[in-house]
Tab-separated table of C-alpha atoms in Angstrom:
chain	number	residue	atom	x	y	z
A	1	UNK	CA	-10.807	-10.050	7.611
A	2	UNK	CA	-9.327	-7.546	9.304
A	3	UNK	CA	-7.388	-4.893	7.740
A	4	UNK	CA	-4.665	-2.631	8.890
A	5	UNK	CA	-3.378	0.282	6.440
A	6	UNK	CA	-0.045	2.163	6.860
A	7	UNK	CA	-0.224	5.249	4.956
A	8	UNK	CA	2.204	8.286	4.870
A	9	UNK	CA	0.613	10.973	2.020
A	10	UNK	CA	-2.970	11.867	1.342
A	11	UNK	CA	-4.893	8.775	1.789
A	12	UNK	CA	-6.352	8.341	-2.092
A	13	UNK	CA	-6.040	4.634	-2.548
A	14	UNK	CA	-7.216	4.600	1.372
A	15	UNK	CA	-10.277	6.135	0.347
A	16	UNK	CA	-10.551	4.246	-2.190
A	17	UNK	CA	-11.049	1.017	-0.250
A	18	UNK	CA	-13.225	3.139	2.710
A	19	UNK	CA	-15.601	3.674	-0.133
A	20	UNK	CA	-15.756	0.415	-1.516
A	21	UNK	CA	-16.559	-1.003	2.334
A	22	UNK	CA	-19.338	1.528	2.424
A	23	UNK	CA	-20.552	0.195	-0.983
A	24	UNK	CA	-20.604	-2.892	0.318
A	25	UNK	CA	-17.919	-4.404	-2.466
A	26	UNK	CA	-15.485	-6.134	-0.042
A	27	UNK	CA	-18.017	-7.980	1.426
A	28	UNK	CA	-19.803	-11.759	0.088
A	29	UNK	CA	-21.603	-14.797	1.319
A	30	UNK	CA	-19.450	-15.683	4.205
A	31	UNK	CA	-16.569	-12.978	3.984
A	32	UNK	CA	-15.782	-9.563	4.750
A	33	UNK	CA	-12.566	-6.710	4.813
A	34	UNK	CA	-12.850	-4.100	7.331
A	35	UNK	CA	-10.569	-1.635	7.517
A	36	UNK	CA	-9.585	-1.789	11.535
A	37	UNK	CA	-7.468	0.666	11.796
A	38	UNK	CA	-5.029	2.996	9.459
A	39	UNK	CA	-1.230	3.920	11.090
A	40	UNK	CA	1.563	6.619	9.716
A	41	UNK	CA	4.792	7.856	10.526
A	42	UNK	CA	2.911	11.281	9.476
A	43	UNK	CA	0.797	12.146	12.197
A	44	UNK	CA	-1.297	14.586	10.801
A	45	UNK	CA	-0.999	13.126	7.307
A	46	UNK	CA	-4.117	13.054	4.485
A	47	UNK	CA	-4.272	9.350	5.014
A	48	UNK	CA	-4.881	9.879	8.615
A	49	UNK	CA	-7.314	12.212	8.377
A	50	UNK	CA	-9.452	10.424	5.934
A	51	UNK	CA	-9.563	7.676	8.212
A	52	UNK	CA	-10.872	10.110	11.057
A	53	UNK	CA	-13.449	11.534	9.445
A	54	UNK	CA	-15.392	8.351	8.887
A	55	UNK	CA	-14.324	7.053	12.928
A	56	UNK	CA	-11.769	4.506	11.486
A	57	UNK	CA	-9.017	4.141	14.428
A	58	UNK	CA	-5.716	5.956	13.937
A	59	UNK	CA	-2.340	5.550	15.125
A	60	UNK	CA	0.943	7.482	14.099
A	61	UNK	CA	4.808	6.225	15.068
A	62	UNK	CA	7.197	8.715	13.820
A	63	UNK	CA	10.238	8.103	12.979
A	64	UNK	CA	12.652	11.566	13.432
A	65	UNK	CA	15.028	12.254	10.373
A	66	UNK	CA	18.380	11.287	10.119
A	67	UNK	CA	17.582	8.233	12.282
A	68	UNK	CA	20.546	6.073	13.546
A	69	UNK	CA	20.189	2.405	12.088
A	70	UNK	CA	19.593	1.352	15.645
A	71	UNK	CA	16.986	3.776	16.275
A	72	UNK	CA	15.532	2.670	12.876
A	73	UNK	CA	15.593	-1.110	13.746
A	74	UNK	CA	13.228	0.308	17.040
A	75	UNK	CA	10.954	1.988	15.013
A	76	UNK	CA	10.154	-0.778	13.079
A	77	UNK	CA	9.299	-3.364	15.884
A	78	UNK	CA	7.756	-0.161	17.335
A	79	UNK	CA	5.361	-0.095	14.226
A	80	UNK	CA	4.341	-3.491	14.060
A	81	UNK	CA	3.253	-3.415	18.119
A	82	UNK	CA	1.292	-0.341	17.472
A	83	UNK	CA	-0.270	-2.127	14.376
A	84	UNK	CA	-0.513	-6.231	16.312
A	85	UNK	CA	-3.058	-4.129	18.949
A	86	UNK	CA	-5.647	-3.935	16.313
A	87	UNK	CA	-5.390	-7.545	15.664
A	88	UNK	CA	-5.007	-7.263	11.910
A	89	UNK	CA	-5.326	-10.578	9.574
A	90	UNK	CA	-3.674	-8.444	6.900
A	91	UNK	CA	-1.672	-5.295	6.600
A	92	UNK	CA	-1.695	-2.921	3.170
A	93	UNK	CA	1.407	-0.640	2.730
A	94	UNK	CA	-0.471	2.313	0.404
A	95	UNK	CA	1.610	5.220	-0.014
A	96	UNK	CA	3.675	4.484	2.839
A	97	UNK	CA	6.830	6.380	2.766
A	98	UNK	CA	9.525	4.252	4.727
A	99	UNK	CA	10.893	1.022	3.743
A	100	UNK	CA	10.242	-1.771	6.282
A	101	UNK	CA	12.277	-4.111	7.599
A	102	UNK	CA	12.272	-8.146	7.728
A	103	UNK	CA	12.028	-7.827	11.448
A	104	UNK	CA	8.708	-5.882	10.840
A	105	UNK	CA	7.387	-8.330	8.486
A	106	UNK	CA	8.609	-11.492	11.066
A	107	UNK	CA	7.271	-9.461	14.294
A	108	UNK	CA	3.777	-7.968	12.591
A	109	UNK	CA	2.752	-11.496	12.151
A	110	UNK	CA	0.645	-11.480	9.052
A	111	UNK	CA	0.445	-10.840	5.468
A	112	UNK	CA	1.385	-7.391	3.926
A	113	UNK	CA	0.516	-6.202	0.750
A	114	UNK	CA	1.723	-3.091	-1.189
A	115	UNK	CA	0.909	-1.975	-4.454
A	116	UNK	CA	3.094	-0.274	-7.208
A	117	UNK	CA	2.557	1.803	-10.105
A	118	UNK	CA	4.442	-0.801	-12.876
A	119	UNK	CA	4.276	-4.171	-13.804
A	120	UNK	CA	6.726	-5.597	-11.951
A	121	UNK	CA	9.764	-7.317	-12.334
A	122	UNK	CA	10.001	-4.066	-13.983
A	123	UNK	CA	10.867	-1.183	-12.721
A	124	UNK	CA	10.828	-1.723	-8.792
A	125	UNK	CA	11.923	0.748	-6.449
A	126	UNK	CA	10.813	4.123	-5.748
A	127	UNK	CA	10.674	5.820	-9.677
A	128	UNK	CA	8.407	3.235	-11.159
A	129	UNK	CA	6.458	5.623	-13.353
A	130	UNK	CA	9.507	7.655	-14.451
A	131	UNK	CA	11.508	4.635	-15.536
A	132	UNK	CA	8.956	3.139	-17.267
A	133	UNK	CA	9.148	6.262	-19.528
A	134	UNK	CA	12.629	6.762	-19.466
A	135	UNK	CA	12.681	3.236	-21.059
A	136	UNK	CA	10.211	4.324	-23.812
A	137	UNK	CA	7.664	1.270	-22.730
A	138	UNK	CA	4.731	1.234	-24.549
A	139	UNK	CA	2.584	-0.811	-22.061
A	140	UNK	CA	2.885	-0.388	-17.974
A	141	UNK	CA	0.651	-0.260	-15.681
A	142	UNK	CA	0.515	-1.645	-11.969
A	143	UNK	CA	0.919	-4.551	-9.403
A	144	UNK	CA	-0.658	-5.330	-5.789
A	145	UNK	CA	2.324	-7.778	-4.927
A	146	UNK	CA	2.945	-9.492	-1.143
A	147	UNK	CA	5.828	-7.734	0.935
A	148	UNK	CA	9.039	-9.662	1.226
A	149	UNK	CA	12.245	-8.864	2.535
A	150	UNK	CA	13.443	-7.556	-0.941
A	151	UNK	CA	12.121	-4.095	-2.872
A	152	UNK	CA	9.118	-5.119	-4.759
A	153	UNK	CA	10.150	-8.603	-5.144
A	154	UNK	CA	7.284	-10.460	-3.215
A	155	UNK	CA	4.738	-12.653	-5.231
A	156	UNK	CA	2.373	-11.192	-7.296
A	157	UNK	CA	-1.350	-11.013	-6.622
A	158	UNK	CA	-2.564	-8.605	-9.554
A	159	UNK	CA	-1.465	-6.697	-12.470
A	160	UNK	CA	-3.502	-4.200	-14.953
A	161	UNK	CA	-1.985	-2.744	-17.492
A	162	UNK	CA	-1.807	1.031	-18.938
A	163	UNK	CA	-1.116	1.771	-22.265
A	164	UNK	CA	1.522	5.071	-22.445
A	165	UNK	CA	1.111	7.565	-24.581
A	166	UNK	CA	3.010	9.876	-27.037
A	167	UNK	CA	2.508	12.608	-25.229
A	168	UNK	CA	2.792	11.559	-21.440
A	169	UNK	CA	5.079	12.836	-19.105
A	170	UNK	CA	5.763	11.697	-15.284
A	171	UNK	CA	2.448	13.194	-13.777
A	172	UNK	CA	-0.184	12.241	-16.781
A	173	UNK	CA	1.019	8.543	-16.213
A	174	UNK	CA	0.735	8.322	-13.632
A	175	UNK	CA	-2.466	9.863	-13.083
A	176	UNK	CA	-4.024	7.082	-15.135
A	177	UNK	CA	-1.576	4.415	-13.750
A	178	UNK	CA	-3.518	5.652	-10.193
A	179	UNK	CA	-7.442	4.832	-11.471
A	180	UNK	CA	-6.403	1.567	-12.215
A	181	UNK	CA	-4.338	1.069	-9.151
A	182	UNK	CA	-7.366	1.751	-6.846
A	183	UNK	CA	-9.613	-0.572	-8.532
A	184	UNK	CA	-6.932	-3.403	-8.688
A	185	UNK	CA	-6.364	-2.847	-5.053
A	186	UNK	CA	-9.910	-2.811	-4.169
A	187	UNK	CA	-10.568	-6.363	-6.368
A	188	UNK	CA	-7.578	-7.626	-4.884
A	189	UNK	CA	-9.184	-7.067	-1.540
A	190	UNK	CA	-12.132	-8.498	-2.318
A	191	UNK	CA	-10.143	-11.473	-3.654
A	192	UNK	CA	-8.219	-12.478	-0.519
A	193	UNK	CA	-11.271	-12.341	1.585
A	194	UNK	CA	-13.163	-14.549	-0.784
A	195	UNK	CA	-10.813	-16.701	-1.129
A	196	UNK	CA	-10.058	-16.579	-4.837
A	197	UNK	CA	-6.277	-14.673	-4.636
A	198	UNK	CA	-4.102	-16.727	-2.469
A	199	UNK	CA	-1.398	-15.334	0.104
A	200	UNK	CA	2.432	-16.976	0.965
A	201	UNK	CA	2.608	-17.697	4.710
């Protein structure tokens, strides 16, 4: 299975998965995830560079602030050419930090994947973590869910849960929200190239 991975920040969950390939933990009897290629909107990003370093392909398509919604709408067809030439099977949105559209998800052509630091339904959008506390949950954690049109409403693949404490704030959360996040992601992985977590579409 090939794997694409849009990132936008420093690449941690990235490496995450580049280490577990080297490991040889997203590969079985019969199946295997490679990552073929990792893309931003960051050129010069963390995520990018990780990728270099190891000779994983790059590619970067910026996209200029204060974009018109018609130069926005080109960007995102843009994107999912740039990505299509690597002839993904499946593309992973990990810190990625643009929203995509529907006509990105119709024109990329396969599954995408994103993961999020809460159990969703709960607390989509952009301030996961900080909602969570500003709620005064006791339990959160994190989801690898499918990409659909909406914001964090695509089906679930994977939850693990994180248990918050008295004393967290914003950045302790989600520090530990993070080590489970990588390893969810990397099972997940493993479980769609197996076989054993199923995709929509």
């Amino acid at each position: 299975m090939r794997l694409v991975v849009l990132v936008s920040g420093s690449g941690t969950n990235l490496q995450a998965i580049i280490n577990a390939e080297a490991a040889g933990e997203l590969a079985g009897d019969g199946w295997s995830v490679e990552i073929a290629a990792v893309g931003s909107n960051v050129p010069d990003c963390g995520g990018i560079q990780r990728a270099q370093k190891v000779g994983i392909l790059t590619f970067a398509v910026p996209l200029e602030r204060g974009a018109t919604p018609n130069r926005r709408a080109a960007w995102n067809l843009q994107l999912a050419a740039a990505a299509r030439t690597h002839r993904p099977d499946l593309l992973l949105i990990s810190g990625f930090n643009r929203i995509l559209s529907a006509e990105f998800l119709t024109a990329v052509g396969v599954p995408v994947i994103n993961h999020h630091p809460s159990l969703l339904p709960s607390f989509p959008g952009n301030h996961g973590v900080r909602d969570a506390l500003a709620h005064g949950v006791k339990v959160t954690g994190c989801t690898v869910h499918q990409v659909d049109p909406g914001v964090d409403t695509g089906p679930i693949l994977a939850q693990a849960a994180v248990e918050v404490r008295a004393d967290d704030d914003v950045s302790s959360l989600h520090e530990r929200i993070k080590v489970q996040e990588r390893r969810l992601l990397v099972e997940t992985l493993a479980g769609i190239g197996a076989g054993t977590v199923a995709l929509s579409g």
